[in-house]
Amino acid sequence: MDEIFGIPIPLLFGQLLLGLINGAFYAMLSLGLAIIFGLLNIINFTHGAQFMMGAFVAWMLLSLGSADAARIGLALLLLPLVVLLLDWLWLKLRLAQPIRLGLGVFVSAAWIAACFLENGGPVARALGAMFPNGLSYWWALLIGPIVVGASGVLLERLMIAQLYKLDHLYGLLLTFGVGLIIEGIFRNEFGSSGLPYRIPPELSGAWDLGFMFMPVYRGWVVLAALILCLATWLVIEKTRLGAYLRAATERAELVQAFGINVPLMITLTYGAGVALAAVGGVLAAPIYSVNPQMGVNLIIVVFAVVVIGGMGSILGSILVGFGLGVVEGLTKVFWPEASATVIFVIMAIVLLTRPAGLFGRA
Amino acid sequence: MELSRRAWLGTAAVTTLSTALPRLTRAQGAANTVRIGVLTDMSGMYRDNTGPTAVACARQAAAEFGNRGFTVEVIEADHQNRPDVGANLARQWFDQGVDVVLDVPTSSVALAVNQVAREKNKVMLNSGAATSDLTGAQCSPNTIHWTYDTWMLARSNGGATVRAGGDTWFFITADYAFGHALERDTMNFVRQAGGRVLGNVRTPFPGTTDFSSFLVQAQASRAKVIGLANAGADTQTCVKQAAEFGLTRRGIRLASLLLFINDVHGLGLQTAQGLTCTETFYWDMNDQTRAFTRRIVARTPNNYPNMIHAGCYSATLHYLKAVAEMGVPAAKASGMEAVNRMKAMPTEDDAFGRGSVRADGRRIIPSFLFEVKAPAESRGPWDYLKLEQTTPAEEAFRPMAEGGCALVRS
């Protein structure tokens, strides 16, 4: 017959596919978490907020010409990038550390104050004047990770780096707190009911697969996630840079003794992990509701994915991400009420039988 | 790996719990002060539909009422959409001398607070929650259900959809008290009108981020109408993803059973156009509603008031009028007496015009069926809805005899 447990087979195929798509998001987000945990031993609870920031940057870029809040928001979010670039310049000019710090604080204060002037100040106005029609989805895909990644780099340099000497729980608490603050600020500024973001025209439309209607955009999400996951895995497992990173995880002092700038590498790794979250956010903007809670809902599941895959295991988080998406998708057909719980049931079982996770090293 | 798994899981648990710590504003003051606590969603998905704008409306009502021999204090707290948090906050408030708990969106929380208000003989003026059980099986002499309910939504929106030819339904239902009540009430109307219900799916609340799977199930049922028995961000995601999966282009109708103007704002007219929604208040109805809206928007520039917000304003005003008539000591002594006085007086204000409160605690006002405008029809900011149909006050809500409220039988 063409039914399994009373569910028509075409419907089941559709659900498998949808599960795979959701799994793509899980994989992308848990990948960033796994990299950060594997190489920095930091449990990055800000990840959900950074995912959400990615989606908001996409909205801000698109609405540059039409919404004051978008212009001002983007102007403020550009600050970390500006500070980092200036700091790099000052470093090249061989300014002393205290002077760089002082200048950085000054520039930040002036920048923020300028954004609270009438009409959003010079930066926001310039952004609005330069891009009256906003910047498209494709620009967001490029700019979003850079802007959010820069904020991550700054967060790592200023705060997280202070905690490496302490127990890892401090890092967890810090990132958790920062995440709550970021979400609180966005909620205050943009409310909770979400912002409109449409699917880019190039990717709208759908394919009729016979057993279901497959939106082009969802196909693109899976493709993009697969490419990103594969590329990240290749970089870390197969390149020289990846080898340095893995070596620095094991014996940081020794790697440093070979003349490799380990702190810089760690900072950039954190930035890259955050950028991955932001890419996820931009990809999610057209299909999920762009609102400050969007990260909270996803991040708990993603943490479960990381635990099941094995903390810090990159391959584990990719495979488990896609796998759990499918499991969740099937649960939505057979027992919808349990679909939010099933992942945690699996997590409990995995923890009991294989405490290091499916792909982790005990 | 240096970090122990136990420590990590333990901390995760503690951090989750710590978010549950209530934000609490303490109530203090003299005996000649009436205290109104707005218990609402300040941080979750219903924040814009209720939240700070509801608080602003209560404050506006208190300010307009002025000082008539007693002072009014409006305080606020976040119940986080959790019945346990909401009931605890209400209990704490009542013990500290708060007289009225206002708004209380999220039906599961409202039903919990309903019990507390009755037990402490205080007042709950509910504007935000939808479940018709508040004036039905679980009705209370201490509660007035002010603005809308699931029966009224089902009658207006469900009835109109079946009449327009949508006679086979599939429900996507938020899996808690509100969704269940809205689904139940709408199913009754669909069946009465000769329609058929082909299936339903209960989605976890909160925590569902993707509805595509449920939408595809709905499509597979070959129903002509998908009833969205959910609210806020859930409804928005459903509408967005239904368009994405081409459901609407294939002629499937979405019945957004509870949709607020703030949701339309979040979706954008391009996506939301053509949806219908049922409200008891829309800012652009007449000169009074527009004047009222101007006063509120001055306090909340980024969020226009919806019917829940207007209900908070109207309920506060009506309560204060009752207190002025019966005296502060009597009103503070017995919440039930205050509610009885409110039931005896006709209601009137800028937001809703005239209305009345029934013995079972149901306020009776007309309901309006709106259609969301196309982008070309919208003439300005927040000009989103056009009136399709008006249900007169006497027919808009469930007849008292059918609700099963114990207050009516006795």
mmCIF file with all atom_site columns, N, CA, C and O in Angstrom, chain B residues 392-406:
data_model
loop_
_atom_site.group_PDB
_atom_site.id
_atom_site.type_symbol
_atom_site.label_atom_id
_atom_site.label_alt_id
_atom_site.label_comp_id
_atom_site.label_asym_id
_atom_site.label_entity_id
_atom_site.label_seq_id
_atom_site.pdbx_PDB_ins_code
_atom_site.Cartn_x
_atom_site.Cartn_y
_atom_site.Cartn_z
_atom_site.occupancy
_atom_site.B_iso_or_equiv
_atom_site.pdbx_formal_charge
_atom_site.auth_seq_id
_atom_site.auth_comp_id
_atom_site.auth_asym_id
_atom_site.auth_atom_id
_atom_site.pdbx_PDB_model_num
ATOM 1  N N  . PRO B 1 392 ? -24.021 42.847 16.076 1.00 0.00 ? 392 PRO B N  1
ATOM 2  C CA . PRO B 1 392 ? -24.509 43.658 17.197 1.00 0.00 ? 392 PRO B CA 1
ATOM 3  C C  . PRO B 1 392 ? -24.187 43.019 18.543 1.00 0.00 ? 392 PRO B C  1
ATOM 4  O O  . PRO B 1 392 ? -23.992 41.800 18.643 1.00 0.00 ? 392 PRO B O  1
ATOM 5  N N  . ALA B 1 393 ? -24.117 43.869 19.573 1.00 0.00 ? 393 ALA B N  1
ATOM 6  C CA . ALA B 1 393 ? -23.669 43.427 20.884 1.00 0.00 ? 393 ALA B CA 1
ATOM 7  C C  . ALA B 1 393 ? -24.441 42.201 21.376 1.00 0.00 ? 393 ALA B C  1
ATOM 8  O O  . ALA B 1 393 ? -23.847 41.266 21.914 1.00 0.00 ? 393 ALA B O  1
ATOM 9  N N  . GLU B 1 394 ? -25.752 42.173 21.163 1.00 0.00 ? 394 GLU B N  1
ATOM 10 C CA . GLU B 1 394 ? -26.564 41.091 21.741 1.00 0.00 ? 394 GLU B CA 1
ATOM 11 C C  . GLU B 1 394 ? -26.225 39.745 21.113 1.00 0.00 ? 394 GLU B C  1
ATOM 12 O O  . GLU B 1 394 ? -26.446 38.695 21.708 1.00 0.00 ? 394 GLU B O  1
ATOM 13 N N  . GLU B 1 395 ? -25.712 39.768 19.868 1.00 0.00 ? 395 GLU B N  1
ATOM 14 C CA . GLU B 1 395 ? -25.433 38.502 19.186 1.00 0.00 ? 395 GLU B CA 1
ATOM 15 C C  . GLU B 1 395 ? -23.955 38.148 19.181 1.00 0.00 ? 395 GLU B C  1
ATOM 16 O O  . GLU B 1 395 ? -23.587 37.040 18.796 1.00 0.00 ? 395 GLU B O  1
ATOM 17 N N  . ALA B 1 396 ? -23.112 39.096 19.578 1.00 0.00 ? 396 ALA B N  1
ATOM 18 C CA . ALA B 1 396 ? -21.676 38.893 19.393 1.00 0.00 ? 396 ALA B CA 1
ATOM 19 C C  . ALA B 1 396 ? -21.123 37.822 20.333 1.00 0.00 ? 396 ALA B C  1
ATOM 20 O O  . ALA B 1 396 ? -20.175 37.120 19.993 1.00 0.00 ? 396 ALA B O  1
ATOM 21 N N  . PHE B 1 397 ? -21.706 37.697 21.521 1.00 0.00 ? 397 PHE B N  1
ATOM 22 C CA . PHE B 1 397 ? -21.132 36.781 22.512 1.00 0.00 ? 397 PHE B CA 1
ATOM 23 C C  . PHE B 1 397 ? -22.075 35.620 22.810 1.00 0.00 ? 397 PHE B C  1
ATOM 24 O O  . PHE B 1 397 ? -23.273 35.689 22.533 1.00 0.00 ? 397 PHE B O  1
ATOM 25 N N  . ARG B 1 398 ? -21.518 34.589 23.407 1.00 0.00 ? 398 ARG B N  1
ATOM 26 C CA . ARG B 1 398 ? -22.273 33.374 23.692 1.00 0.00 ? 398 ARG B CA 1
ATOM 27 C C  . ARG B 1 398 ? -23.451 33.700 24.625 1.00 0.00 ? 398 ARG B C  1
ATOM 28 O O  . ARG B 1 398 ? -23.256 34.353 25.645 1.00 0.00 ? 398 ARG B O  1
ATOM 29 N N  . PRO B 1 399 ? -24.645 33.224 24.298 1.00 0.00 ? 399 PRO B N  1
ATOM 30 C CA . PRO B 1 399 ? -25.779 33.454 25.200 1.00 0.00 ? 399 PRO B CA 1
ATOM 31 C C  . PRO B 1 399 ? -25.460 32.917 26.591 1.00 0.00 ? 399 PRO B C  1
ATOM 32 O O  . PRO B 1 399 ? -24.825 31.866 26.733 1.00 0.00 ? 399 PRO B O  1
ATOM 33 N N  . MET B 1 400 ? -25.897 33.645 27.595 1.00 0.00 ? 400 MET B N  1
ATOM 34 C CA . MET B 1 400 ? -25.520 33.314 28.965 1.00 0.00 ? 400 MET B CA 1
ATOM 35 C C  . MET B 1 400 ? -25.916 31.891 29.342 1.00 0.00 ? 400 MET B C  1
ATOM 36 O O  . MET B 1 400 ? -25.186 31.191 30.043 1.00 0.00 ? 400 MET B O  1
ATOM 37 N N  . ALA B 1 401 ? -27.076 31.445 28.851 1.00 0.00 ? 401 ALA B N  1
ATOM 38 C CA . ALA B 1 401 ? -27.587 30.128 29.245 1.00 0.00 ? 401 ALA B CA 1
ATOM 39 C C  . ALA B 1 401 ? -26.717 28.986 28.716 1.00 0.00 ? 401 ALA B C  1
ATOM 40 O O  . ALA B 1 401 ? -26.668 27.908 29.288 1.00 0.00 ? 401 ALA B O  1
ATOM 41 N N  . GLU B 1 402 ? -25.987 29.238 27.622 1.00 0.00 ? 402 GLU B N  1
ATOM 42 C CA . GLU B 1 402 ? -25.206 28.156 27.011 1.00 0.00 ? 402 GLU B CA 1
ATOM 43 C C  . GLU B 1 402 ? -23.817 28.007 27.609 1.00 0.00 ? 402 GLU B C  1
ATOM 44 O O  . GLU B 1 402 ? -23.112 27.051 27.329 1.00 0.00 ? 402 GLU B O  1
ATOM 45 N N  . GLY B 1 403 ? -23.390 28.979 28.410 1.00 0.00 ? 403 GLY B N  1
ATOM 46 C CA . GLY B 1 403 ? -22.015 28.973 28.882 1.00 0.00 ? 403 GLY B CA 1
ATOM 47 C C  . GLY B 1 403 ? -21.760 27.987 30.018 1.00 0.00 ? 403 GLY B C  1
ATOM 48 O O  . GLY B 1 403 ? -20.638 27.557 30.242 1.00 0.00 ? 403 GLY B O  1
ATOM 49 N N  . GLY B 1 404 ? -22.820 27.646 30.761 1.00 0.00 ? 404 GLY B N  1
ATOM 50 C CA . GLY B 1 404 ? -22.625 26.743 31.892 1.00 0.00 ? 404 GLY B CA 1
ATOM 51 C C  . GLY B 1 404 ? -21.991 27.425 33.085 1.00 0.00 ? 404 GLY B C  1
ATOM 52 O O  . GLY B 1 404 ? -21.312 26.793 33.903 1.00 0.00 ? 404 GLY B O  1
ATOM 53 N N  . CYS B 1 405 ? -22.223 28.726 33.225 1.00 0.00 ? 405 CYS B N  1
ATOM 54 C CA . CYS B 1 405 ? -21.646 29.450 34.352 1.00 0.00 ? 405 CYS B CA 1
ATOM 55 C C  . CYS B 1 405 ? -22.539 29.283 35.577 1.00 0.00 ? 405 CYS B C  1
ATOM 56 O O  . CYS B 1 405 ? -23.756 29.501 35.516 1.00 0.00 ? 405 CYS B O  1
ATOM 57 N N  . ALA B 1 406 ? -21.926 28.910 36.694 1.00 0.00 ? 406 ALA B N  1
ATOM 58 C CA . ALA B 1 406 ? -22.690 28.635 37.912 1.00 0.00 ? 406 ALA B CA 1
ATOM 59 C C  . ALA B 1 406 ? -23.367 29.895 38.459 1.00 0.00 ? 406 ALA B C  1
ATOM 60 O O  . ALA B 1 406 ? -24.399 29.818 39.124 1.00 0.00 ? 406 ALA B O  1
#
